[in-house]
Amino acid sequence: MDPTLPRSLLGGLVLFGLLSVVDVVMTFVPVSPGETGPPFAAVVLGLVLGIVSLGLLFIVVLRRSTAALRWLTGCRVLSALTGLPAFFVGGVPSWVAVLVAIFLVLTLLGCVLVAPGLRRVPTKAV
């Protein structure tokens, strides 16, 4: 990776960072009385993916690691995919489905923005 971050890559990293923070914070949001929250495993997975994503984000920014960027993108995609059951499980409030749809779009936008940084840099033959 280049020592300087292109604007699109920086924008994607900021977006991934915000989504990662939301993953961590959403773990501690209580469920309203009378509502059924997400399964415990989904909550823990969201927390773990958020923390791992934040760690990978720091590695990408500090070391300019292409491998860490790939892992970060994978974590963010996996995190977005964990929200898909909101569209298929009955009893999910409509605002949750809208929120999941927004997160899916933002994750897709982040992937598009960081895509140029995911390419391998060919090494020169000596």
PDB file of C-alpha atoms in Angstrom:
ATOM      1  CA  MET A   1       0.000   0.000   0.000  1.00  0.00           C
ATOM      2  CA  ASP A   2       1.076   3.572  -0.576  1.00  0.00           C
ATOM      3  CA  PRO A   3       2.347   5.514   2.408  1.00  0.00           C
ATOM      4  CA  THR A   4      -0.348   8.123   1.684  1.00  0.00           C
ATOM      5  CA  LEU A   5      -3.990   7.153   1.776  1.00  0.00           C
ATOM      6  CA  PRO A   6      -6.125   8.146  -1.219  1.00  0.00           C
ATOM      7  CA  ARG A   7      -9.321   9.998  -0.341  1.00  0.00           C
ATOM      8  CA  SER A   8     -11.599   7.168  -1.410  1.00  0.00           C
ATOM      9  CA  LEU A   9      -9.705   4.676   0.737  1.00  0.00           C
ATOM     10  CA  LEU A  10      -9.714   7.078   3.670  1.00  0.00           C
ATOM     11  CA  GLY A  11     -13.462   7.588   3.253  1.00  0.00           C
ATOM     12  CA  GLY A  12     -14.045   3.839   3.209  1.00  0.00           C
ATOM     13  CA  LEU A  13     -11.913   3.375   6.319  1.00  0.00           C
ATOM     14  CA  VAL A  14     -13.821   6.102   8.158  1.00  0.00           C
ATOM     15  CA  LEU A  15     -17.082   4.444   7.152  1.00  0.00           C
ATOM     16  CA  PHE A  16     -15.819   1.030   8.300  1.00  0.00           C
ATOM     17  CA  GLY A  17     -14.673   2.606  11.558  1.00  0.00           C
ATOM     18  CA  LEU A  18     -18.082   4.143  12.218  1.00  0.00           C
ATOM     19  CA  LEU A  19     -19.846   0.869  11.436  1.00  0.00           C
ATOM     20  CA  SER A  20     -17.453  -0.977  13.761  1.00  0.00           C
ATOM     21  CA  VAL A  21     -18.167   1.447  16.601  1.00  0.00           C
ATOM     22  CA  VAL A  22     -21.906   0.989  16.006  1.00  0.00           C
ATOM     23  CA  ASP A  23     -21.423  -2.806  16.232  1.00  0.00           C
ATOM     24  CA  VAL A  24     -19.749  -2.450  19.616  1.00  0.00           C
ATOM     25  CA  VAL A  25     -22.231   0.118  20.973  1.00  0.00           C
ATOM     26  CA  MET A  26     -25.312  -1.810  19.814  1.00  0.00           C
ATOM     27  CA  THR A  27     -24.230  -4.694  22.040  1.00  0.00           C
ATOM     28  CA  PHE A  28     -25.052  -2.606  25.102  1.00  0.00           C
ATOM     29  CA  VAL A  29     -28.378  -1.128  23.937  1.00  0.00           C
ATOM     30  CA  PRO A  30     -31.171  -2.641  26.037  1.00  0.00           C
ATOM     31  CA  VAL A  31     -34.238  -4.195  24.457  1.00  0.00           C
ATOM     32  CA  SER A  32     -37.549  -2.484  25.204  1.00  0.00           C
ATOM     33  CA  PRO A  33     -39.937  -4.361  27.485  1.00  0.00           C
ATOM     34  CA  GLY A  34     -42.256  -6.597  25.517  1.00  0.00           C
ATOM     35  CA  GLU A  35     -39.866  -6.881  22.547  1.00  0.00           C
ATOM     36  CA  THR A  36     -37.687  -9.810  21.651  1.00  0.00           C
ATOM     37  CA  GLY A  37     -34.104  -8.862  20.961  1.00  0.00           C
ATOM     38  CA  PRO A  38     -31.618 -10.566  18.682  1.00  0.00           C
ATOM     39  CA  PRO A  39     -30.254 -13.972  19.690  1.00  0.00           C
ATOM     40  CA  PHE A  40     -27.408 -13.859  22.202  1.00  0.00           C
ATOM     41  CA  ALA A  41     -25.012 -15.437  19.683  1.00  0.00           C
ATOM     42  CA  ALA A  42     -25.743 -12.656  17.179  1.00  0.00           C
ATOM     43  CA  VAL A  43     -25.083  -9.998  19.814  1.00  0.00           C
ATOM     44  CA  VAL A  44     -21.759 -11.582  20.801  1.00  0.00           C
ATOM     45  CA  LEU A  45     -20.765 -12.024  17.147  1.00  0.00           C
ATOM     46  CA  GLY A  46     -21.521  -8.346  16.493  1.00  0.00           C
ATOM     47  CA  LEU A  47     -19.380  -7.329  19.461  1.00  0.00           C
ATOM     48  CA  VAL A  48     -16.480  -9.541  18.394  1.00  0.00           C
ATOM     49  CA  LEU A  49     -16.633  -8.381  14.767  1.00  0.00           C
ATOM     50  CA  GLY A  50     -16.770  -4.758  15.885  1.00  0.00           C
ATOM     51  CA  ILE A  51     -13.726  -5.093  18.149  1.00  0.00           C
ATOM     52  CA  VAL A  52     -11.746  -7.086  15.581  1.00  0.00           C
ATOM     53  CA  SER A  53     -12.660  -4.558  12.878  1.00  0.00           C
ATOM     54  CA  LEU A  54     -11.428  -1.664  15.020  1.00  0.00           C
ATOM     55  CA  GLY A  55      -8.144  -3.477  15.653  1.00  0.00           C
ATOM     56  CA  LEU A  56      -7.697  -4.202  11.955  1.00  0.00           C
ATOM     57  CA  LEU A  57      -8.546  -0.596  11.145  1.00  0.00           C
ATOM     58  CA  PHE A  58      -5.678   0.611  13.318  1.00  0.00           C
ATOM     59  CA  ILE A  59      -3.310  -1.869  11.646  1.00  0.00           C
ATOM     60  CA  VAL A  60      -4.385  -0.679   8.197  1.00  0.00           C
ATOM     61  CA  VAL A  61      -3.883   2.970   9.105  1.00  0.00           C
ATOM     62  CA  LEU A  62      -0.603   2.550  10.987  1.00  0.00           C
ATOM     63  CA  ARG A  63       1.117  -0.106   8.867  1.00  0.00           C
ATOM     64  CA  ARG A  64      -0.642   0.315   5.520  1.00  0.00           C
ATOM     65  CA  SER A  65      -1.239  -3.437   5.444  1.00  0.00           C
ATOM     66  CA  THR A  66      -3.142  -4.719   2.420  1.00  0.00           C
ATOM     67  CA  ALA A  67      -3.752  -8.053   4.172  1.00  0.00           C
ATOM     68  CA  ALA A  68      -5.312  -6.281   7.155  1.00  0.00           C
ATOM     69  CA  LEU A  69      -7.487  -4.279   4.772  1.00  0.00           C
ATOM     70  CA  ARG A  70      -8.736  -7.511   3.214  1.00  0.00           C
ATOM     71  CA  TRP A  71      -9.520  -8.958   6.644  1.00  0.00           C
ATOM     72  CA  LEU A  72     -11.231  -5.703   7.670  1.00  0.00           C
ATOM     73  CA  THR A  73     -13.408  -5.778   4.550  1.00  0.00           C
ATOM     74  CA  GLY A  74     -14.306  -9.401   5.246  1.00  0.00           C
ATOM     75  CA  CYS A  75     -15.252  -8.613   8.847  1.00  0.00           C
ATOM     76  CA  ARG A  76     -17.447  -5.724   7.776  1.00  0.00           C
ATOM     77  CA  VAL A  77     -19.197  -7.839   5.114  1.00  0.00           C
ATOM     78  CA  LEU A  78     -19.756 -10.644   7.628  1.00  0.00           C
ATOM     79  CA  SER A  79     -21.119  -8.133  10.124  1.00  0.00           C
ATOM     80  CA  ALA A  80     -23.540  -6.779   7.518  1.00  0.00           C
ATOM     81  CA  LEU A  81     -24.662 -10.291   6.603  1.00  0.00           C
ATOM     82  CA  THR A  82     -25.532 -11.079  10.222  1.00  0.00           C
ATOM     83  CA  GLY A  83     -28.356  -8.562   9.922  1.00  0.00           C
ATOM     84  CA  LEU A  84     -30.037 -10.300   6.985  1.00  0.00           C
ATOM     85  CA  PRO A  85     -32.333 -12.471   9.150  1.00  0.00           C
ATOM     86  CA  ALA A  86     -34.189  -9.267  10.080  1.00  0.00           C
ATOM     87  CA  PHE A  87     -35.802  -9.439   6.631  1.00  0.00           C
ATOM     88  CA  PHE A  88     -36.911 -13.065   6.943  1.00  0.00           C
ATOM     89  CA  VAL A  89     -37.790 -13.610  10.616  1.00  0.00           C
ATOM     90  CA  GLY A  90     -41.270 -12.669  11.721  1.00  0.00           C
ATOM     91  CA  GLY A  91     -41.866 -10.207  14.515  1.00  0.00           C
ATOM     92  CA  VAL A  92     -38.926  -7.935  13.734  1.00  0.00           C
ATOM     93  CA  PRO A  93     -39.910  -4.263  14.038  1.00  0.00           C
ATOM     94  CA  SER A  94     -39.890  -2.413  10.731  1.00  0.00           C
ATOM     95  CA  TRP A  95     -37.388   0.181  12.021  1.00  0.00           C
ATOM     96  CA  VAL A  96     -34.883  -2.631  12.612  1.00  0.00           C
ATOM     97  CA  ALA A  97     -35.272  -3.819   9.012  1.00  0.00           C
ATOM     98  CA  VAL A  98     -34.721  -0.241   7.793  1.00  0.00           C
ATOM     99  CA  LEU A  99     -31.639   0.087  10.002  1.00  0.00           C
ATOM    100  CA  VAL A 100     -30.236  -3.208   8.668  1.00  0.00           C
ATOM    101  CA  ALA A 101     -30.868  -2.047   5.098  1.00  0.00           C
ATOM    102  CA  ILE A 102     -28.990   1.198   5.789  1.00  0.00           C
ATOM    103  CA  PHE A 103     -26.070  -0.756   7.273  1.00  0.00           C
ATOM    104  CA  LEU A 104     -25.999  -3.035   4.226  1.00  0.00           C
ATOM    105  CA  VAL A 105     -25.865  -0.047   1.862  1.00  0.00           C
ATOM    106  CA  LEU A 106     -23.159   1.672   3.942  1.00  0.00           C
ATOM    107  CA  THR A 107     -21.107  -1.526   4.033  1.00  0.00           C
ATOM    108  CA  LEU A 108     -21.411  -1.881   0.262  1.00  0.00           C
ATOM    109  CA  LEU A 109     -20.357   1.752  -0.148  1.00  0.00           C
ATOM    110  CA  GLY A 110     -17.372   1.165   2.155  1.00  0.00           C
ATOM    111  CA  CYS A 111     -16.346  -1.886   0.117  1.00  0.00           C
ATOM    112  CA  VAL A 112     -16.513   0.131  -3.098  1.00  0.00           C
ATOM    113  CA  LEU A 113     -14.414   2.899  -1.569  1.00  0.00           C
ATOM    114  CA  VAL A 114     -11.663   0.587  -0.272  1.00  0.00           C
ATOM    115  CA  ALA A 115     -11.642  -1.674  -3.353  1.00  0.00           C
ATOM    116  CA  PRO A 116      -8.642   0.059  -4.999  1.00  0.00           C
ATOM    117  CA  GLY A 117      -6.586  -0.604  -1.877  1.00  0.00           C
ATOM    118  CA  LEU A 118      -7.375  -4.321  -1.984  1.00  0.00           C
ATOM    119  CA  ARG A 119      -5.308  -4.934  -5.107  1.00  0.00           C
ATOM    120  CA  ARG A 120      -1.961  -6.584  -4.732  1.00  0.00           C
ATOM    121  CA  VAL A 121       1.029  -4.541  -5.671  1.00  0.00           C
ATOM    122  CA  PRO A 122       3.204  -6.552  -8.090  1.00  0.00           C
ATOM    123  CA  THR A 123       6.779  -6.945  -6.982  1.00  0.00           C
ATOM    124  CA  LYS A 124       9.631  -6.199  -9.361  1.00  0.00           C
ATOM    125  CA  ALA A 125      11.827  -9.046 -10.489  1.00  0.00           C
ATOM    126  CA  VAL A 126      15.448  -8.528  -9.600  1.00  0.00           C
TER     127      VAL A 126
END
